[in-house]
Amino acid sequence: MLIEREIRWDDNQAYIRLIREVMQDCQQAKAEVARARGTSYDPRSEEITDEEILKLETGTTLEAFDGARYTEIKTVSALDRSRWGPGPDESCRPVAKYSKSVAIHPDACSVIEIQYDLDHGGGTRTEQKAACTPQAPTSDPAAINGERMAIDGTALFCRWSGPAGTLGRSCLLEPWLSYPGTDRSLTVAMQQAAPAAAVAAIQSAQQAVQASEHPIRVEVGKPLPAGIFDVPADARQFTAASGGAN
């Protein structure tokens, strides 16, 4: 089985408004500093499109399952707040920093964790053996009491773990819910929505930072990508450190 999810903002326009409001405050502060110093500042030099704003904070998670073997690949873009501001070494135009991690379980008792340094190149690799953990019981179908959802582009369905509005609910692939013989949930989608705040201003800010994970690929019974359970070629050069018993 293979499941790939993508993080998306629940309300794109609310998030865009939030970023642009912060940018406007930053540009006003930067213009005041420039006037005090007798220099010029043109906010048009730090323009950004709505499409670029929506790419500032996002990510994907890919999970591959095959017997005891399991791989998880995460790619994330996050707002780089260290360089966002009106200071001399800062910019009012927000930029993202990127990260990628890979966790490979070649068998039930081993794990290889890889962390890429996408800003400077290289990365780290940690290998653990004899890292067996007790197997948890599979998900109880009776406890999965949310609505059923069709998975776009497939004939498959998932069921939400709780009713709409439940904080942090997930949609698990039917009919399995968990990968057979393991304790790994087959999570197709996730919603992190919190109950709406009573104060309108707080509710607006709350909506701007809520995101959900949506399925972009769900495959059952199809060949998995070649080498998905192997250390990627670009990470074989990373120095391997032992993280557990050998």
PDB file of N, CA, C and O in Angstrom, residues 14-41:
ATOM      1  N   ALA A  14      -7.870  33.606   4.004  1.00  0.00           N
ATOM      2  CA  ALA A  14      -7.593  34.073   5.363  1.00  0.00           C
ATOM      3  C   ALA A  14      -6.094  34.068   5.637  1.00  0.00           C
ATOM      4  O   ALA A  14      -5.560  34.995   6.263  1.00  0.00           O
ATOM      5  N   TYR A  15      -5.408  33.033   5.170  1.00  0.00           N
ATOM      6  CA  TYR A  15      -3.956  32.964   5.369  1.00  0.00           C
ATOM      7  C   TYR A  15      -3.241  34.054   4.571  1.00  0.00           C
ATOM      8  O   TYR A  15      -2.326  34.715   5.080  1.00  0.00           O
ATOM      9  N   ILE A  16      -3.680  34.274   3.333  1.00  0.00           N
ATOM     10  CA  ILE A  16      -3.067  35.321   2.500  1.00  0.00           C
ATOM     11  C   ILE A  16      -3.253  36.687   3.151  1.00  0.00           C
ATOM     12  O   ILE A  16      -2.316  37.502   3.215  1.00  0.00           O
ATOM     13  N   ARG A  17      -4.453  36.956   3.673  1.00  0.00           N
ATOM     14  CA  ARG A  17      -4.704  38.241   4.346  1.00  0.00           C
ATOM     15  C   ARG A  17      -3.792  38.416   5.546  1.00  0.00           C
ATOM     16  O   ARG A  17      -3.240  39.507   5.769  1.00  0.00           O
ATOM     17  N   LEU A  18      -3.617  37.360   6.319  1.00  0.00           N
ATOM     18  CA  LEU A  18      -2.759  37.439   7.508  1.00  0.00           C
ATOM     19  C   LEU A  18      -1.331  37.794   7.122  1.00  0.00           C
ATOM     20  O   LEU A  18      -0.711  38.682   7.724  1.00  0.00           O
ATOM     21  N   ILE A  19      -0.786  37.118   6.121  1.00  0.00           N
ATOM     22  CA  ILE A  19       0.587  37.388   5.693  1.00  0.00           C
ATOM     23  C   ILE A  19       0.710  38.813   5.151  1.00  0.00           C
ATOM     24  O   ILE A  19       1.670  39.542   5.474  1.00  0.00           O
ATOM     25  N   ARG A  20      -0.251  39.249   4.376  1.00  0.00           N
ATOM     26  CA  ARG A  20      -0.176  40.593   3.787  1.00  0.00           C
ATOM     27  C   ARG A  20      -0.329  41.676   4.850  1.00  0.00           C
ATOM     28  O   ARG A  20       0.281  42.753   4.740  1.00  0.00           O
ATOM     29  N   GLU A  21      -1.101  41.428   5.900  1.00  0.00           N
ATOM     30  CA  GLU A  21      -1.212  42.401   6.988  1.00  0.00           C
ATOM     31  C   GLU A  21       0.116  42.555   7.721  1.00  0.00           C
ATOM     32  O   GLU A  21       0.539  43.669   8.048  1.00  0.00           O
ATOM     33  N   VAL A  22       0.778  41.427   7.967  1.00  0.00           N
ATOM     34  CA  VAL A  22       2.094  41.487   8.623  1.00  0.00           C
ATOM     35  C   VAL A  22       3.099  42.191   7.711  1.00  0.00           C
ATOM     36  O   VAL A  22       3.921  42.998   8.170  1.00  0.00           O
ATOM     37  N   MET A  23       3.046  41.894   6.412  1.00  0.00           N
ATOM     38  CA  MET A  23       3.940  42.555   5.463  1.00  0.00           C
ATOM     39  C   MET A  23       3.725  44.072   5.443  1.00  0.00           C
ATOM     40  O   MET A  23       4.685  44.848   5.418  1.00  0.00           O
ATOM     41  N   GLN A  24       2.468  44.498   5.478  1.00  0.00           N
ATOM     42  CA  GLN A  24       2.159  45.930   5.451  1.00  0.00           C
ATOM     43  C   GLN A  24       2.723  46.630   6.682  1.00  0.00           C
ATOM     44  O   GLN A  24       3.325  47.715   6.575  1.00  0.00           O
ATOM     45  N   ASP A  25       2.555  46.041   7.863  1.00  0.00           N
ATOM     46  CA  ASP A  25       3.117  46.623   9.088  1.00  0.00           C
ATOM     47  C   ASP A  25       4.637  46.702   8.993  1.00  0.00           C
ATOM     48  O   ASP A  25       5.255  47.695   9.403  1.00  0.00           O
ATOM     49  N   CYS A  26       5.241  45.644   8.452  1.00  0.00           N
ATOM     50  CA  CYS A  26       6.693  45.599   8.310  1.00  0.00           C
ATOM     51  C   CYS A  26       7.177  46.689   7.358  1.00  0.00           C
ATOM     52  O   CYS A  26       8.151  47.403   7.639  1.00  0.00           O
ATOM     53  N   GLN A  27       6.497  46.845   6.226  1.00  0.00           N
ATOM     54  CA  GLN A  27       6.903  47.844   5.230  1.00  0.00           C
ATOM     55  C   GLN A  27       6.740  49.266   5.755  1.00  0.00           C
ATOM     56  O   GLN A  27       7.561  50.135   5.457  1.00  0.00           O
ATOM     57  N   GLN A  28       5.704  49.502   6.554  1.00  0.00           N
ATOM     58  CA  GLN A  28       5.530  50.831   7.155  1.00  0.00           C
ATOM     59  C   GLN A  28       6.676  51.137   8.112  1.00  0.00           C
ATOM     60  O   GLN A  28       7.214  52.259   8.117  1.00  0.00           O
ATOM     61  N   ALA A  29       7.054  50.147   8.906  1.00  0.00           N
ATOM     62  CA  ALA A  29       8.169  50.338   9.839  1.00  0.00           C
ATOM     63  C   ALA A  29       9.471  50.556   9.081  1.00  0.00           C
ATOM     64  O   ALA A  29      10.292  51.407   9.459  1.00  0.00           O
ATOM     65  N   LYS A  30       9.661  49.826   8.014  1.00  0.00           N
ATOM     66  CA  LYS A  30      10.888  49.950   7.225  1.00  0.00           C
ATOM     67  C   LYS A  30      10.955  51.308   6.540  1.00  0.00           C
ATOM     68  O   LYS A  30      12.037  51.924   6.444  1.00  0.00           O
ATOM     69  N   ALA A  31       9.808  51.824   6.077  1.00  0.00           N
ATOM     70  CA  ALA A  31       9.766  53.140   5.436  1.00  0.00           C
ATOM     71  C   ALA A  31      10.088  54.243   6.444  1.00  0.00           C
ATOM     72  O   ALA A  31      10.787  55.218   6.114  1.00  0.00           O
ATOM     73  N   GLU A  32       9.597  54.099   7.676  1.00  0.00           N
ATOM     74  CA  GLU A  32       9.888  55.100   8.712  1.00  0.00           C
ATOM     75  C   GLU A  32      11.375  55.124   9.043  1.00  0.00           C
ATOM     76  O   GLU A  32      11.967  56.191   9.229  1.00  0.00           O
ATOM     77  N   VAL A  33      11.985  53.958   9.112  1.00  0.00           N
ATOM     78  CA  VAL A  33      13.427  53.891   9.375  1.00  0.00           C
ATOM     79  C   VAL A  33      14.199  54.538   8.233  1.00  0.00           C
ATOM     80  O   VAL A  33      15.157  55.289   8.451  1.00  0.00           O
ATOM     81  N   ALA A  34      13.768  54.270   7.009  1.00  0.00           N
ATOM     82  CA  ALA A  34      14.445  54.853   5.847  1.00  0.00           C
ATOM     83  C   ALA A  34      14.341  56.371   5.851  1.00  0.00           C
ATOM     84  O   ALA A  34      15.321  57.076   5.568  1.00  0.00           O
ATOM     85  N   ARG A  35      13.168  56.905   6.185  1.00  0.00           N
ATOM     86  CA  ARG A  35      13.004  58.366   6.238  1.00  0.00           C
ATOM     87  C   ARG A  35      13.901  58.971   7.309  1.00  0.00           C
ATOM     88  O   ARG A  35      14.516  60.017   7.106  1.00  0.00           O
ATOM     89  N   ALA A  36      13.989  58.302   8.455  1.00  0.00           N
ATOM     90  CA  ALA A  36      14.827  58.824   9.543  1.00  0.00           C
ATOM     91  C   ALA A  36      16.299  58.831   9.155  1.00  0.00           C
ATOM     92  O   ALA A  36      17.064  59.681   9.621  1.00  0.00           O
ATOM     93  N   ARG A  37      16.676  57.912   8.291  1.00  0.00           N
ATOM     94  CA  ARG A  37      18.085  57.829   7.869  1.00  0.00           C
ATOM     95  C   ARG A  37      18.352  58.625   6.598  1.00  0.00           C
ATOM     96  O   ARG A  37      19.486  58.682   6.133  1.00  0.00           O
ATOM     97  N   GLY A  38      17.306  59.195   6.026  1.00  0.00           N
ATOM     98  CA  GLY A  38      17.471  59.961   4.799  1.00  0.00           C
ATOM     99  C   GLY A  38      17.714  59.089   3.587  1.00  0.00           C
ATOM    100  O   GLY A  38      18.280  59.546   2.588  1.00  0.00           O
ATOM    101  N   THR A  39      17.262  57.848   3.649  1.00  0.00           N
ATOM    102  CA  THR A  39      17.402  56.931   2.510  1.00  0.00           C
ATOM    103  C   THR A  39      16.018  56.638   1.938  1.00  0.00           C
ATOM    104  O   THR A  39      15.000  57.087   2.464  1.00  0.00           O
ATOM    105  N   SER A  40      15.995  55.858   0.876  1.00  0.00           N
ATOM    106  CA  SER A  40      14.723  55.529   0.240  1.00  0.00           C
ATOM    107  C   SER A  40      14.413  54.053   0.398  1.00  0.00           C
ATOM    108  O   SER A  40      15.317  53.225   0.527  1.00  0.00           O
ATOM    109  N   TYR A  41      13.125  53.767   0.372  1.00  0.00           N
ATOM    110  CA  TYR A  41      12.678  52.380   0.436  1.00  0.00           C
ATOM    111  C   TYR A  41      11.440  52.248  -0.428  1.00  0.00           C
ATOM    112  O   TYR A  41      10.467  52.994  -0.278  1.00  0.00           O
TER     113      TYR A  41
END
